Amino acid sequence: MFGVGPAEVLLLLVIWVVLVAAFFFFIYWSVRLAIRHERRRIPSLHERVTAERAAQRREWAEREARRNAESPDGL
């Protein structure tokens, strides 16, 4: 009744391969752009404040260590 020849099968196969390849590259580039965006993202206020506080604590510890090393009687 419906004769499907090799040309029609090949055409359908090519269409499916092209669609699958296009879908794969769409997903691939979406993930790649998301990763790049995450890497370039600006830190939030909380992250900046936390980093600043950690730096201040390190400075304070270094100053205390120098002050204790300079003190002859250990006070």
PDB file of C-alpha atoms in Angstrom:
ATOM      1  CA  MET A   1       0.000   0.000   0.000  1.00  0.00           C
ATOM      2  CA  PHE A   2       2.505   2.607   1.160  1.00  0.00           C
ATOM      3  CA  GLY A   3       5.823   1.808  -0.373  1.00  0.00           C
ATOM      4  CA  VAL A   4       8.648   3.402   1.546  1.00  0.00           C
ATOM      5  CA  GLY A   5      11.797   3.361  -0.477  1.00  0.00           C
ATOM      6  CA  PRO A   6      15.387   3.725   0.623  1.00  0.00           C
ATOM      7  CA  ALA A   7      15.411   7.410  -0.352  1.00  0.00           C
ATOM      8  CA  GLU A   8      12.566   8.219   2.061  1.00  0.00           C
ATOM      9  CA  VAL A   9      14.196   6.236   4.872  1.00  0.00           C
ATOM     10  CA  LEU A  10      17.491   8.001   4.275  1.00  0.00           C
ATOM     11  CA  LEU A  11      15.774  11.398   4.258  1.00  0.00           C
ATOM     12  CA  LEU A  12      14.007  10.681   7.573  1.00  0.00           C
ATOM     13  CA  LEU A  13      17.262   9.424   9.084  1.00  0.00           C
ATOM     14  CA  VAL A  14      19.119  12.572   7.994  1.00  0.00           C
ATOM     15  CA  ILE A  15      16.355  14.785   9.421  1.00  0.00           C
ATOM     16  CA  TRP A  16      16.496  12.969  12.787  1.00  0.00           C
ATOM     17  CA  VAL A  17      20.300  13.158  12.915  1.00  0.00           C
ATOM     18  CA  VAL A  18      20.245  16.891  12.177  1.00  0.00           C
ATOM     19  CA  LEU A  19      17.589  17.514  14.844  1.00  0.00           C
ATOM     20  CA  VAL A  20      19.456  15.473  17.459  1.00  0.00           C
ATOM     21  CA  ALA A  21      22.753  17.217  16.647  1.00  0.00           C
ATOM     22  CA  ALA A  22      21.109  20.645  16.861  1.00  0.00           C
ATOM     23  CA  PHE A  23      19.509  19.770  20.197  1.00  0.00           C
ATOM     24  CA  PHE A  24      22.826  18.443  21.543  1.00  0.00           C
ATOM     25  CA  PHE A  25      24.695  21.623  20.582  1.00  0.00           C
ATOM     26  CA  PHE A  26      21.926  23.794  22.038  1.00  0.00           C
ATOM     27  CA  ILE A  27      22.239  22.016  25.401  1.00  0.00           C
ATOM     28  CA  TYR A  28      26.053  22.010  25.202  1.00  0.00           C
ATOM     29  CA  TRP A  29      26.301  25.772  24.559  1.00  0.00           C
ATOM     30  CA  SER A  30      23.667  26.549  27.185  1.00  0.00           C
ATOM     31  CA  VAL A  31      25.650  24.698  29.850  1.00  0.00           C
ATOM     32  CA  ARG A  32      28.917  26.229  28.657  1.00  0.00           C
ATOM     33  CA  LEU A  33      27.510  29.760  28.829  1.00  0.00           C
ATOM     34  CA  ALA A  34      26.033  29.091  32.261  1.00  0.00           C
ATOM     35  CA  ILE A  35      29.412  27.934  33.560  1.00  0.00           C
ATOM     36  CA  ARG A  36      31.141  30.978  32.064  1.00  0.00           C
ATOM     37  CA  HIS A  37      28.529  33.280  33.572  1.00  0.00           C
ATOM     38  CA  GLU A  38      28.927  31.676  37.008  1.00  0.00           C
ATOM     39  CA  ARG A  39      32.696  32.145  36.826  1.00  0.00           C
ATOM     40  CA  ARG A  40      32.346  35.860  35.993  1.00  0.00           C
ATOM     41  CA  ARG A  41      29.617  36.544  38.525  1.00  0.00           C
ATOM     42  CA  ILE A  42      30.074  39.394  40.977  1.00  0.00           C
ATOM     43  CA  PRO A  43      30.267  38.260  44.607  1.00  0.00           C
ATOM     44  CA  SER A  44      27.270  39.078  46.761  1.00  0.00           C
ATOM     45  CA  LEU A  45      27.411  41.589  49.600  1.00  0.00           C
ATOM     46  CA  HIS A  46      27.518  38.749  52.134  1.00  0.00           C
ATOM     47  CA  GLU A  47      30.502  37.125  50.386  1.00  0.00           C
ATOM     48  CA  ARG A  48      32.387  40.437  50.195  1.00  0.00           C
ATOM     49  CA  VAL A  49      31.734  41.257  53.869  1.00  0.00           C
ATOM     50  CA  THR A  50      32.770  37.760  54.942  1.00  0.00           C
ATOM     51  CA  ALA A  51      36.014  38.000  52.946  1.00  0.00           C
ATOM     52  CA  GLU A  52      36.733  41.469  54.373  1.00  0.00           C
ATOM     53  CA  ARG A  53      36.167  40.262  57.925  1.00  0.00           C
ATOM     54  CA  ALA A  54      38.464  37.293  57.367  1.00  0.00           C
ATOM     55  CA  ALA A  55      41.178  39.629  56.055  1.00  0.00           C
ATOM     56  CA  GLN A  56      40.762  41.894  59.091  1.00  0.00           C
ATOM     57  CA  ARG A  57      41.049  38.910  61.438  1.00  0.00           C
ATOM     58  CA  ARG A  58      44.257  37.796  59.708  1.00  0.00           C
ATOM     59  CA  GLU A  59      45.701  41.308  60.005  1.00  0.00           C
ATOM     60  CA  TRP A  60      44.742  41.439  63.681  1.00  0.00           C
ATOM     61  CA  ALA A  61      46.359  38.053  64.353  1.00  0.00           C
ATOM     62  CA  GLU A  62      49.565  39.138  62.572  1.00  0.00           C
ATOM     63  CA  ARG A  63      49.695  42.398  64.550  1.00  0.00           C
ATOM     64  CA  GLU A  64      49.171  40.529  67.810  1.00  0.00           C
ATOM     65  CA  ALA A  65      51.903  38.041  66.898  1.00  0.00           C
ATOM     66  CA  ARG A  66      54.339  40.890  66.098  1.00  0.00           C
ATOM     67  CA  ARG A  67      53.372  42.738  69.268  1.00  0.00           C
ATOM     68  CA  ASN A  68      53.932  39.604  71.369  1.00  0.00           C
ATOM     69  CA  ALA A  69      57.259  38.894  69.671  1.00  0.00           C
ATOM     70  CA  GLU A  70      58.486  42.472  70.294  1.00  0.00           C
ATOM     71  CA  SER A  71      57.444  42.486  73.929  1.00  0.00           C
ATOM     72  CA  PRO A  72      60.489  41.533  76.051  1.00  0.00           C
ATOM     73  CA  ASP A  73      58.555  40.513  79.155  1.00  0.00           C
ATOM     74  CA  GLY A  74      55.749  38.738  77.331  1.00  0.00           C
ATOM     75  CA  LEU A  75      53.064  41.301  78.258  1.00  0.00           C
TER      76      LEU A  75
END
